[in-house]
C-alpha cells in the first residue's frame, strides 16, 4: 500500500467538499474507481446503501479522505471521464506527484488539456471497463502523425463489435499528437446508417458546434442543402480550423463520405475497407483484427471480476475463445460474472449452446457468441426488468435517449427509470453517454439487431405502445420544451406511428399545419421534408395531392423556417395556392386568431405569379445529377443519387424504363445520336452502355478509370461513333471509347487534376475538357493530341482560391466555347483563345452548368441558388429567369431543336420549360417605382415593367388594364390621377408624358428637364403636375396647356418633394442638405435652410401641418417648426443613415428607420426616444429588417405601424413588438402603399413581383 494522501490533496478535498457533495453522482464515479482498484466492491455497496444521492456523495468523500494518493488520482480521473470538467479543474492543482511508476495512468492521455479538447469535440470517454490495446493504438497514432503535413484519410476498419470506436477515441487521447498535428481540435461525428436529410442535420449540428466555439455570432442560417452544408464545412475546416481532425464514426456508405471530401484531415471507422477509395487525397488504413486476442479478453474478465490475471479459473480461457474476440460479448459475460462469481462453467455452457438461429444472417459478423451472451444477460434479469429491456427494441440505430422518454413509456418517475437503466449499464446491456446532462442512453448496433431478431413478431405492438403512451402523457398538445426528451418525440413520433401501422394517426399528424410548425421550430425543416419523402408511399394512399402540397410548401419555405426568431407558419402558408390544403388550414387558423386581434395577411393576386415550368417530374428519390433529351426530343433520361437510370416521355413524364444501373451514384447519362443507346457513368468507376429499347446492358468498361467517372458524351454524328468519358483520375482522366473494342481507343493527357466535363465540338473534330486545374483543354479527336489550353482561372486573378471549371459548351457554329467557373460563364473565341464576354451573376451562387442552344444565341445557366437563367449571347442580356427549383440546379439542356429546355436539381425534380414562353412570360416583372390608387374596393397599380413599358393593372386580379408601347428612354417614376383618368411617367432623358387610362392616348409630352426625372405627382385637382429631377430643379406644369414654372435653387438632385395639405405650398429637399419651401402659384422660394451636413434622405410634414421632420445620411433626424423654421429637436441614436420617417396621425409620435434595419419611435413634443422596434434578435440576415428600412406608415388609430425593408413587418406601437412578418420572394422593397383603412398593402419586390396584401378578418 502506498503512503497516506498528501496534505495538499487532503485540504483541497476538504475545501471543496460541499461543492462536490452538491454536484457529483457517486455511482458513476465509483465504477471507474472500482476498476482502478482503489475501492472495493464492499465499500461501493455500503455507499450505494445511503438513502439519497447527496448522502452517497458525502459518504464517498469521507471514505476518500481516509485513503491514499492513488484514490485521489482515480477520483480525479473519474470526474474527468464523467464530464465534470469544472470540478476536476478544482482538484487538478493539488494532484499528488511522485507516485511509483507502476501506478501512473498514462498521464500523456489524461492531461486536462487533452480532456478539454476531446470533450469539446464530443469524443466519447473510455468505457467503464477499459482494456488498452497499445500496439493497435500506436498503429493508428502513427498514421495520424502522417496527416501533420498534409490533409488525408485514415481508415480504421474491422468487423462489427471489434472495438473500432473505442480505438479511434483512444488514439486521439494523446497530448503530443493533439499539440503537434491537430491544434485546431478534434471533432467527433457519429454517423451510422443514414440518408441525406439525416446527414444534412448531422453536418448542420457540426457546423453549429464549430461556429459556437469561435465565439462569433453565427451569422448564417443553418445550411439547407447538402451542397451548401459541404461548402460551409469546407470554409470552417480550411479557414477557421485548418489543423484539426474530424473523426467520422461508423461510416456505411461512400456517398456519405463524399460530403466530407473537403481536403481536410479525417479519421473514419467502418466495416467496409474500400470506402475511402471514392475520395481524393492521401489514404492510410489500419485493420482491427476481428477482435481481442486471448490475453486482452482475460484482462477484461479480470477487471470485471476484480481478480488478478493469475487468479482466473481455467475455464476463463475457454470463455474468451467462445466470445470470438468480441469486446462487447466479453463485457456482457464479465458483467454477469461480477454479479454471480461462481457461475463460470454455467456461462461457458450458455455460450456453447446454439439455441438461437437467426433468420437474417449478416455476413460481416459471427452472431452466435453475442446472441448467447445477450440471452444469458437478459435471462438473469427479473421478469419486469426483462419486459422493460424488451421495450428498447423500438429505438432507431445510433439514437441516444434520455431517461425521461422512457419514463413516459413506462409510466414511472424519472429517478426510478434512471435506476433501472443504470442496472442495464452495469450489466453491459446498455451504454451511457455522460458527456451530456441529462445522461443519454443507447444500445450497440449489435444489441439492437439481437433485440429486433428476438422480438420481430411483436415489433408492431411495441411501437404501438410507444405511440399510445405518448398520447396518454401529452393528451392533445405536443411536447415543446425543446429539451432532449421533447426532441426525441418530435423527431421519432412519425417513425413509431409508421412502424406501428397507425396510418390514420400518421395522416392526421403529417397533414396538420400545427405539427409542421412545431417540428420545424424545434428541428428545422430538413427532418420534416425527409418525413414526407420517407413516408410518402403511406401518405399517398390517403391523399398524394395533400402530401405533395405539404412537401412543396416546406421545400419552398425551408430557408424561412431556419430563421430565428421563428416565423409565423400560418402567415407563410397563406401564400400557398388557393387549392392547397396547406392554405385551407392556414386560412381557418388565421380567421380564428384574427378574432383575438392577431394580424394575418392574404396575398390576393398570388395566382398571377404562376409557376412557369411546363412539366415537373419526380423521377427519383434523391438528387438528380444528370438529365438529357433524346435526339428526337420525345424522351428524357435521368440519373442521380438513387443509382438508377430512368427514361420517360417528355410530354407527360410517363415512365418508359427504369434500370438499377450502378452500385453507386450515377453522375451522368447520355443518348447516342440515333437514340438507340444510352451511356451512364458513376462513382463506382464504371462506364456502361445500354440498349434503350430492350433495357439491356451491352457493354461495361470497368478496368481503366480508377476514380469516379464524372461525365460521358457520344459524338454528335453516328458515322464514327465514339464515347468520351472523364474522371477524377490523376493522369489518365479523359478517354475515348469505340464500342466495338474492349479497351479505350485513346487517352487524352494533359490535366493532372480531376476532369469534370467533356464535350465534342459540333463537327466532332475536337473534344473540350474542363478541369479542377482551372483550365479547359481542346484535343484533336483523331490523334488525341492537345490542340490548345484556355486558362479560365486568369479571369479570376483577383482571388487566390482555386478555380474549378465545371463544364464547357460550344456554340452551334463551333467558333466560340463557353466555360462555367465560380459565379460566371465566360465566352472564349476558339481560334484565338481570347475572352470575348463574361456573364457574371450573383456573387453568392456558383454556376453549376451551362448549355448553348443548338439553334439560337441563347445560353442556359444552372445555379446553386436554385435558379436557371437564359442569356442572349449576342446582346449580352439576361432574357429570362426560370424559377421553381427548390435546391441546387445540377444540369440544364436544350432539346436538339431548341424549343424546350430541361433542368434537374437536388430537389429530386426534372423541370421542363418552353424556350419561347419563358423568353417572354417570365420576363414580365415590374420595377419598384410605382403608384397606387385605392378606390373603395378597387386597387389600381401603375409601374414600368422590365421591357420599359408602363403598365396599369387591376391589383386584385393582376389583369393589365393598360400597357404602353416600349419607351426609348428608361421610365424612372410614375403617378396616377383619378379625375381626369390619367397616368404620368418621367423618363431617364428628362421627358415627361401624360397618358389617358385605359385608352393609352398620349395627352401631353412635357419637355424641359435635362436629366432623369426622379419623382412626379398630380395635385388634388388633377390640373397641375409637379416633377423633380437630377437636374436640381422642380417643375410645376399646367399639363393640359404645357405651361411650366421652374423652381430653381437646389445644388444637387431633388429625389422627392411633398405638397402641404392645401396644395398651395411645396416642401422640397435634396442631397445638398437643404430644405426649401415654395409657393406653388408664383414659384417664389419662401424659406431655405441648411438642415443637415449630409444628404437629406426623407422629409415629412405632420398631419396637423405644424411641424416637419427631416432624416439624413449624418445618422440623425430633426424636427422643425413650419411657421418659424426653427429646429425644435435633433433626434440622435441611429447608428446608420436614417432612410425614412413618418408622423403618427395624431402628430404626437415620429417613427424613423435606418439602413441597419432599426426603427425608432420618438415623442414629437419632448423629442425623446419612446422605444426601439426590432430588437428581438437579428432575423438570420445581416440586418434587423433584411435591409434598409425604406418606408413607414401608421394605422388610422396609431396603434400599428407597418415598415418595409427586405420584407414587410407590422409592429405594435405601444410595446415595439413585431406582430407579423410577410416574406416577399425577392427583397429590397422601396415603398409600400397603404389603403386609408389600413387593410390593404401594395408593394413590388426586387425581382419584380407585385404583392396586394389584405388583412384577414
Coordinates of N, CA and C in Angstrom, one line a residue, residues 1012-1199:
X1012 N -32.5 62.8 -65.7 CA -33.6 61.9 -65.3 C -34.6 62.6 -64.3
X1013 N -35.9 62.3 -64.6 CA -37.0 62.7 -63.7 C -37.1 61.7 -62.6
X1014 N -37.0 62.2 -61.3 CA -37.0 61.2 -60.2 C -38.3 61.1 -59.5
X1015 N -39.2 62.1 -59.5 CA -40.4 62.0 -58.8 C -41.5 62.8 -59.5
X1016 N -42.7 62.4 -59.5 CA -43.8 63.2 -60.1 C -45.1 62.9 -59.3
X1017 N -45.9 63.9 -59.2 CA -47.3 63.7 -58.7 C -48.2 64.8 -59.1
X1018 N -49.5 64.4 -59.2 CA -50.6 65.3 -59.5 C -51.1 66.1 -58.3
X1019 N -51.6 67.3 -58.5 CA -52.2 68.0 -57.4 C -53.6 67.3 -57.2
X1020 N -54.3 67.7 -56.1 CA -55.6 67.0 -55.8 C -56.6 67.3 -56.9
X1021 N -56.5 68.5 -57.5 CA -57.5 68.8 -58.6 C -57.2 68.1 -59.9
X1022 N -55.9 67.6 -60.0 CA -55.5 66.9 -61.2 C -55.1 67.8 -62.4
X1023 N -55.2 69.1 -62.1 CA -54.9 70.1 -63.2 C -53.4 70.4 -63.3
X1024 N -52.7 70.2 -62.1 CA -51.3 70.5 -62.1 C -50.5 69.2 -61.9
X1025 N -49.4 69.2 -62.6 CA -48.4 68.0 -62.4 C -47.1 68.6 -61.9
X1026 N -46.5 68.0 -60.9 CA -45.3 68.5 -60.3 C -44.2 67.4 -60.6
X1027 N -43.0 67.8 -61.0 CA -41.9 66.9 -61.3 C -40.6 67.4 -60.7
X1028 N -39.7 66.5 -60.2 CA -38.4 66.9 -59.8 C -37.4 66.0 -60.4
X1029 N -36.1 66.5 -60.5 CA -35.2 65.8 -61.4 C -33.7 65.9 -60.8
X1030 N -32.9 65.1 -61.5 CA -31.5 65.1 -61.2 C -30.9 66.4 -61.6
X1031 N -31.6 67.2 -62.5 CA -31.0 68.4 -62.9 C -31.2 69.6 -61.9
X1032 N -31.5 69.2 -60.6 CA -31.6 70.1 -59.4 C -32.9 70.9 -59.4
X1033 N -33.8 70.8 -60.5 CA -35.0 71.7 -60.5 C -36.2 70.9 -60.2
X1034 N -37.3 71.7 -59.9 CA -38.6 71.2 -59.7 C -39.5 72.0 -60.7
X1035 N -40.3 71.3 -61.4 CA -41.2 72.0 -62.4 C -42.7 71.8 -62.0
X1036 N -43.4 72.9 -62.2 CA -44.9 72.9 -61.9 C -45.5 73.1 -63.3
X1037 N -46.2 72.0 -63.8 CA -46.8 72.1 -65.1 C -48.3 72.2 -65.0
X1038 N -48.9 73.2 -65.8 CA -50.3 73.1 -66.1 C -50.3 72.2 -67.3
X1039 N -50.4 70.9 -67.1 CA -50.0 70.0 -68.1 C -50.9 70.0 -69.4
X1040 N -52.2 70.4 -69.2 CA -53.0 70.4 -70.4 C -52.6 71.5 -71.4
X1041 N -52.0 72.6 -70.9 CA -51.6 73.7 -71.8 C -50.1 73.7 -71.9
X1042 N -49.4 72.8 -71.2 CA -47.9 72.7 -71.2 C -47.3 74.0 -70.7
X1043 N -48.0 74.8 -69.9 CA -47.4 76.0 -69.2 C -46.5 75.4 -68.1
X1044 N -45.4 76.0 -67.8 CA -44.4 75.5 -66.8 C -43.8 76.5 -66.0
X1045 N -43.7 76.3 -64.7 CA -43.0 77.2 -63.8 C -41.8 76.4 -63.2
X1046 N -40.6 76.9 -63.3 CA -39.4 76.2 -62.8 C -39.0 76.7 -61.4
X1047 N -38.8 75.8 -60.5 CA -38.4 76.2 -59.1 C -36.9 75.8 -59.0
X1048 N -36.1 76.9 -59.0 CA -34.6 76.7 -59.1 C -34.0 77.1 -57.8
X1049 N -32.9 76.4 -57.3 CA -32.3 76.8 -56.1 C -31.5 75.7 -55.5
X1050 N -31.9 74.4 -55.6 CA -31.1 73.3 -55.1 C -29.8 73.2 -55.9
X1051 N -28.8 72.6 -55.2 CA -27.5 72.5 -55.9 C -27.3 71.0 -56.3
X1052 N -28.1 70.1 -55.7 CA -27.9 68.7 -56.1 C -29.3 68.1 -56.5
X1053 N -29.3 66.8 -56.9 CA -30.6 66.2 -57.4 C -31.7 66.3 -56.3
X1054 N -32.9 66.5 -56.8 CA -34.1 66.5 -55.9 C -34.8 65.2 -56.1
X1055 N -34.7 64.3 -55.1 CA -35.2 63.0 -55.3 C -36.7 63.0 -55.0
X1056 N -37.2 63.9 -54.2 CA -38.6 63.9 -53.8 C -39.0 65.2 -53.3
X1057 N -40.3 65.4 -53.1 CA -40.9 66.6 -52.6 C -42.2 66.3 -52.0
X1058 N -42.8 67.2 -51.2 CA -44.2 66.9 -50.8 C -45.0 68.2 -50.8
X1059 N -46.3 68.0 -51.1 CA -47.2 69.2 -51.1 C -47.8 69.3 -49.7
X1060 N -47.9 70.5 -49.2 CA -48.6 70.7 -48.0 C -50.1 70.4 -48.1
X1061 N -50.8 70.2 -47.0 CA -52.2 69.7 -47.2 C -53.1 70.6 -48.1
X1062 N -52.8 71.9 -48.2 CA -53.7 72.8 -49.0 C -53.2 72.9 -50.5
X1063 N -52.2 72.2 -50.9 CA -51.7 72.2 -52.2 C -51.1 73.5 -52.7
X1064 N -51.1 74.5 -51.7 CA -50.6 75.9 -52.2 C -49.1 76.0 -52.0
X1065 N -48.5 75.2 -51.0 CA -47.1 75.3 -50.8 C -46.5 73.9 -51.0
X1066 N -45.2 74.0 -51.3 CA -44.5 72.7 -51.6 C -43.1 72.7 -50.8
X1067 N -42.8 71.6 -50.3 CA -41.6 71.4 -49.5 C -40.7 70.5 -50.3
X1068 N -39.4 70.9 -50.5 CA -38.5 70.1 -51.3 C -37.2 69.9 -50.5
X1069 N -36.5 68.8 -50.8 CA -35.2 68.6 -50.1 C -34.3 67.9 -51.1
X1070 N -33.0 67.9 -50.7 CA -32.1 67.4 -51.7 C -30.8 66.8 -51.0
X1071 N -30.0 66.2 -51.9 CA -28.7 65.6 -51.4 C -27.8 66.7 -50.9
X1072 N -28.2 68.0 -51.3 CA -27.3 69.1 -50.9 C -27.5 69.5 -49.4
X1073 N -28.4 68.8 -48.7 CA -28.5 69.1 -47.2 C -29.5 70.2 -46.9
X1074 N -30.2 70.8 -48.0 CA -31.1 71.9 -47.7 C -32.6 71.4 -47.8
X1075 N -33.4 72.2 -47.1 CA -34.9 72.0 -47.3 C -35.4 73.4 -47.7
X1076 N -36.3 73.4 -48.7 CA -36.8 74.7 -49.2 C -38.3 74.6 -49.3
X1077 N -39.0 75.8 -49.0 CA -40.4 75.9 -49.1 C -40.8 76.8 -50.3
X1078 N -41.7 76.4 -51.2 CA -42.0 77.2 -52.3 C -43.5 77.5 -52.4
X1079 N -43.9 78.7 -53.0 CA -45.3 79.0 -53.3 C -45.6 78.4 -54.7
X1080 N -46.5 77.4 -54.7 CA -46.7 76.7 -55.9 C -47.2 77.6 -57.0
X1081 N -48.1 78.6 -56.7 CA -48.7 79.5 -57.7 C -47.6 80.4 -58.3
X1082 N -46.9 81.1 -57.5 CA -46.0 82.1 -58.0 C -44.6 81.5 -58.3
X1083 N -44.2 80.4 -57.7 CA -42.9 79.8 -57.9 C -41.9 80.5 -57.0
X1084 N -42.3 81.3 -56.1 CA -41.4 82.0 -55.2 C -40.9 81.1 -54.1
X1085 N -39.5 81.3 -53.8 CA -39.0 80.5 -52.7 C -39.2 81.2 -51.4
X1086 N -40.0 80.6 -50.5 CA -40.4 81.2 -49.3 C -39.4 81.0 -48.1
X1087 N -38.8 79.9 -48.1 CA -37.9 79.5 -47.0 C -36.7 78.7 -47.5
X1088 N -35.6 78.8 -46.8 CA -34.5 77.9 -47.3 C -33.6 77.7 -46.0
X1089 N -33.4 76.4 -45.7 CA -32.5 76.2 -44.5 C -31.5 75.1 -44.9
X1090 N -30.3 75.2 -44.3 CA -29.3 74.1 -44.4 C -29.6 73.2 -43.2
X1091 N -30.3 72.1 -43.4 CA -30.8 71.3 -42.3 C -29.8 70.3 -41.8
X1092 N -29.0 69.7 -42.7 CA -28.1 68.7 -42.3 C -26.7 68.8 -43.0
X1093 N -25.7 68.2 -42.4 CA -24.4 68.2 -43.0 C -24.4 67.2 -44.2
X1094 N -25.1 66.0 -44.0 CA -25.1 65.0 -45.0 C -26.4 65.2 -45.9
X1095 N -26.5 64.3 -46.9 CA -27.6 64.3 -47.8 C -28.9 64.1 -47.0
X1096 N -30.0 64.8 -47.4 CA -31.3 64.5 -46.8 C -32.0 63.4 -47.5
X1097 N -32.4 62.3 -46.8 CA -32.9 61.1 -47.4 C -34.4 61.1 -47.4
X1098 N -35.1 61.8 -46.4 CA -36.5 61.8 -46.4 C -37.0 63.0 -45.6
X1099 N -38.2 63.4 -45.8 CA -38.8 64.6 -45.2 C -40.3 64.4 -45.1
X1100 N -40.9 64.7 -44.0 CA -42.4 64.5 -43.9 C -43.0 65.7 -43.1
X1101 N -44.2 66.1 -43.5 CA -44.9 67.1 -42.8 C -45.9 66.4 -41.9
X1102 N -46.1 67.0 -40.6 CA -47.0 66.3 -39.7 C -48.5 66.6 -40.2
X1103 N -49.4 65.6 -39.9 CA -50.8 65.7 -40.4 C -51.4 67.0 -39.9
X1104 N -51.1 67.6 -38.8 CA -51.7 68.9 -38.3 C -51.0 70.1 -39.0
X1105 N -50.0 69.8 -39.8 CA -49.4 71.0 -40.5 C -48.4 71.8 -39.7
X1106 N -48.2 71.5 -38.4 CA -47.4 72.4 -37.6 C -45.9 72.2 -37.7
X1107 N -45.5 70.9 -38.0 CA -44.1 70.5 -37.9 C -43.7 69.8 -39.2
X1108 N -42.4 69.7 -39.5 CA -42.0 68.8 -40.5 C -40.7 68.1 -39.9
X1109 N -40.4 66.9 -40.4 CA -39.2 66.2 -40.0 C -38.3 65.9 -41.2
X1110 N -37.0 65.9 -40.9 CA -36.0 65.6 -41.9 C -35.1 64.4 -41.4
X1111 N -34.7 63.5 -42.3 CA -33.7 62.5 -41.9 C -32.6 62.5 -42.8
X1112 N -31.4 62.1 -42.3 CA -30.2 62.3 -43.1 C -29.2 61.2 -43.1
X1113 N -28.2 61.3 -44.0 CA -27.1 60.3 -44.0 C -26.1 60.6 -42.9
X1114 N -26.4 61.7 -42.1 CA -25.5 62.0 -41.0 C -25.9 61.3 -39.7
X1115 N -26.9 60.3 -39.9 CA -27.3 59.4 -38.8 C -28.3 60.1 -37.8
X1116 N -28.8 61.3 -38.2 CA -29.7 62.0 -37.3 C -31.1 62.3 -38.0
X1117 N -32.1 62.6 -37.2 CA -33.3 63.1 -37.7 C -33.6 64.4 -37.0
X1118 N -34.3 65.4 -37.6 CA -34.6 66.7 -36.9 C -36.0 67.0 -37.1
X1119 N -36.6 67.7 -36.1 CA -37.9 68.2 -36.1 C -37.9 69.7 -36.3
X1120 N -38.7 70.2 -37.2 CA -38.7 71.7 -37.5 C -40.1 72.2 -37.3
X1121 N -40.2 73.5 -37.0 CA -41.4 74.2 -36.9 C -41.8 74.8 -38.3
X1122 N -43.0 74.6 -38.7 CA -43.4 75.0 -40.1 C -43.4 76.6 -40.2
X1123 N -43.9 77.2 -39.1 CA -44.0 78.7 -39.1 C -42.7 79.4 -39.0
X1124 N -42.0 79.0 -37.9 CA -40.7 79.8 -37.5 C -39.5 79.2 -38.2
X1125 N -39.6 77.9 -38.8 CA -38.5 77.2 -39.4 C -37.3 77.0 -38.5
X1126 N -37.6 77.0 -37.2 CA -36.6 76.7 -36.2 C -36.5 75.2 -36.0
X1127 N -35.3 74.7 -35.7 CA -35.2 73.3 -35.3 C -35.6 73.1 -33.9
X1128 N -36.7 72.3 -33.7 CA -37.2 72.1 -32.4 C -36.4 71.0 -31.6
X1129 N -36.1 69.9 -32.3 CA -35.4 68.8 -31.7 C -34.4 68.1 -32.7
X1130 N -33.3 67.7 -32.2 CA -32.4 66.8 -33.0 C -32.5 65.4 -32.4
X1131 N -32.8 64.4 -33.2 CA -33.0 63.1 -32.7 C -31.8 62.2 -33.0
X1132 N -30.9 62.0 -32.0 CA -29.7 61.2 -32.2 C -29.9 59.8 -31.6
X1133 N -29.1 58.8 -32.2 CA -29.2 57.5 -31.6 C -29.0 56.4 -32.7
X1134 N -29.5 56.7 -33.9 CA -29.3 55.8 -35.0 C -27.8 55.6 -35.3
X1135 N -27.5 54.3 -35.6 CA -26.0 54.0 -35.9 C -25.7 54.0 -37.4
X1136 N -26.8 54.3 -38.2 CA -26.6 54.3 -39.6 C -27.4 55.4 -40.3
X1137 N -27.3 55.5 -41.6 CA -28.1 56.6 -42.3 C -29.6 56.4 -41.9
X1138 N -30.3 57.5 -41.6 CA -31.7 57.4 -41.3 C -32.4 57.6 -42.6
X1139 N -33.0 56.5 -43.1 CA -33.5 56.4 -44.5 C -35.0 56.9 -44.7
X1140 N -35.8 56.8 -43.6 CA -37.2 57.1 -43.8 C -37.8 57.6 -42.4
X1141 N -39.0 58.2 -42.6 CA -39.7 58.7 -41.4 C -41.2 58.8 -41.7
X1142 N -42.0 58.9 -40.6 CA -43.4 59.2 -40.8 C -44.0 59.6 -39.4
X1143 N -44.9 60.6 -39.5 CA -45.6 61.0 -38.3 C -46.8 60.2 -38.1
X1144 N -47.2 60.0 -36.8 CA -48.5 59.3 -36.5 C -49.6 60.3 -36.9
X1145 N -50.8 59.8 -37.0 CA -51.9 60.6 -37.5 C -52.3 61.7 -36.5
X1146 N -52.0 61.4 -35.2 CA -52.3 62.5 -34.2 C -51.1 63.5 -34.0
X1147 N -50.1 63.3 -34.9 CA -48.9 64.2 -34.9 C -48.1 64.1 -33.6
X1148 N -48.4 63.1 -32.7 CA -47.6 63.1 -31.4 C -46.4 62.2 -31.4
X1149 N -46.3 61.3 -32.4 CA -45.2 60.5 -32.5 C -44.5 60.6 -33.9
X1150 N -43.2 60.3 -33.9 CA -42.5 60.2 -35.2 C -41.8 58.8 -35.2
X1151 N -41.9 58.1 -36.3 CA -41.2 56.8 -36.5 C -40.0 57.1 -37.5
X1152 N -38.8 56.6 -37.2 CA -37.7 56.7 -38.1 C -37.1 55.4 -38.3
X1153 N -36.6 55.1 -39.6 CA -36.0 53.8 -39.9 C -34.6 54.0 -40.5
X1154 N -33.6 53.1 -40.2 CA -32.3 53.3 -40.7 C -31.8 52.2 -41.6
X1155 N -30.6 52.3 -42.1 CA -30.0 51.4 -43.0 C -29.6 50.1 -42.4
X1156 N -29.6 50.0 -41.0 CA -29.3 48.8 -40.3 C -30.6 48.0 -40.0
X1157 N -31.7 48.5 -40.4 CA -33.0 47.8 -40.2 C -33.6 48.2 -38.8
X1158 N -33.1 49.2 -38.2 CA -33.6 49.6 -36.9 C -34.7 50.7 -37.0
X1159 N -35.8 50.5 -36.2 CA -36.9 51.5 -36.3 C -37.0 52.1 -34.9
X1160 N -37.0 53.5 -34.8 CA -37.1 54.1 -33.5 C -38.4 55.0 -33.5
X1161 N -39.1 55.0 -32.3 CA -40.3 55.8 -32.1 C -40.0 56.9 -31.2
X1162 N -40.3 58.1 -31.5 CA -39.9 59.3 -30.7 C -41.2 60.1 -30.3
X1163 N -41.1 60.8 -29.2 CA -42.1 61.7 -28.8 C -41.9 63.0 -29.5
X1164 N -42.9 63.5 -30.2 CA -42.7 64.8 -31.0 C -42.5 65.9 -30.0
X1165 N -43.3 65.9 -29.0 CA -43.3 67.1 -28.1 C -42.0 67.2 -27.3
X1166 N -41.6 66.0 -26.7 CA -40.3 66.1 -25.9 C -39.1 65.9 -26.7
X1167 N -39.2 65.3 -27.9 CA -38.0 65.0 -28.7 C -37.2 63.8 -28.1
X1168 N -37.9 63.0 -27.3 CA -37.1 61.9 -26.6 C -37.6 60.5 -27.3
X1169 N -36.7 59.6 -27.1 CA -36.9 58.2 -27.6 C -38.0 57.5 -26.8
X1170 N -39.0 57.0 -27.4 CA -40.0 56.2 -26.7 C -39.7 54.7 -26.7
X1171 N -39.3 54.2 -27.9 CA -38.8 52.8 -27.9 C -38.2 52.5 -29.2
X1172 N -37.4 51.3 -29.2 CA -36.8 50.9 -30.4 C -37.5 49.6 -30.8
X1173 N -38.0 49.5 -32.1 CA -38.6 48.3 -32.5 C -37.4 47.4 -33.0
X1174 N -37.8 46.1 -33.3 CA -36.9 45.1 -33.9 C -35.6 44.9 -33.1
X1175 N -35.8 44.8 -31.8 CA -34.6 44.4 -31.0 C -34.7 42.9 -30.7
X1176 N -35.6 42.2 -31.3 CA -35.8 40.8 -30.9 C -34.8 39.9 -31.7
X1177 N -33.6 40.3 -31.8 CA -32.6 39.4 -32.4 C -32.6 39.6 -33.9
X1178 N -31.4 39.4 -34.5 CA -31.3 39.5 -36.0 C -32.1 38.4 -36.7
X1179 N -32.7 38.8 -37.8 CA -33.6 37.8 -38.5 C -32.7 36.9 -39.4
X1180 N -31.7 36.4 -38.9 CA -30.9 35.5 -39.7 C -30.3 36.2 -40.9
X1181 N -30.3 37.5 -40.9 CA -29.7 38.2 -42.0 C -28.7 39.2 -41.4
X1182 N -28.0 40.0 -42.3 CA -27.0 40.9 -41.7 C -27.7 42.0 -41.0
X1183 N -28.9 42.3 -41.4 CA -29.5 43.5 -40.8 C -30.8 43.0 -40.1
X1184 N -31.4 43.9 -39.3 CA -32.6 43.6 -38.5 C -33.8 43.4 -39.3
X1185 N -33.8 44.0 -40.5 CA -35.1 44.1 -41.3 C -34.8 43.5 -42.6
X1186 N -33.7 42.7 -42.7 CA -33.3 42.2 -44.0 C -32.9 43.3 -45.0
X1187 N -32.6 44.5 -44.5 CA -32.1 45.5 -45.4 C -32.5 46.9 -44.8
X1188 N -32.3 47.9 -45.6 CA -32.7 49.3 -45.2 C -34.2 49.4 -44.9
X1189 N -34.5 50.2 -43.9 CA -36.0 50.5 -43.7 C -36.3 51.7 -44.6
X1190 N -37.1 51.3 -45.6 CA -37.4 52.3 -46.7 C -38.7 53.1 -46.6
X1191 N -39.7 52.5 -45.8 CA -41.0 53.2 -45.8 C -41.7 52.8 -44.5
X1192 N -42.5 53.7 -44.0 CA -43.2 53.5 -42.7 C -44.6 54.1 -42.8
X1193 N -45.6 53.5 -42.2 CA -47.0 54.0 -42.2 C -47.7 53.6 -40.9
X1194 N -48.4 54.6 -40.3 CA -49.2 54.3 -39.1 C -50.6 53.9 -39.5
X1195 N -51.3 53.1 -38.6 CA -52.7 52.8 -38.9 C -53.5 54.1 -38.4
X1196 N -54.7 54.2 -38.9 CA -55.5 55.4 -38.5 C -55.6 55.6 -37.0
X1197 N -55.6 54.6 -36.2 CA -55.7 54.8 -34.8 C -54.4 54.8 -34.1
X1198 N -53.3 54.9 -34.9 CA -51.9 55.0 -34.4 C -51.5 53.8 -33.5
X1199 N -52.2 52.7 -33.6 CA -51.8 51.6 -32.7 C -50.8 50.7 -33.4

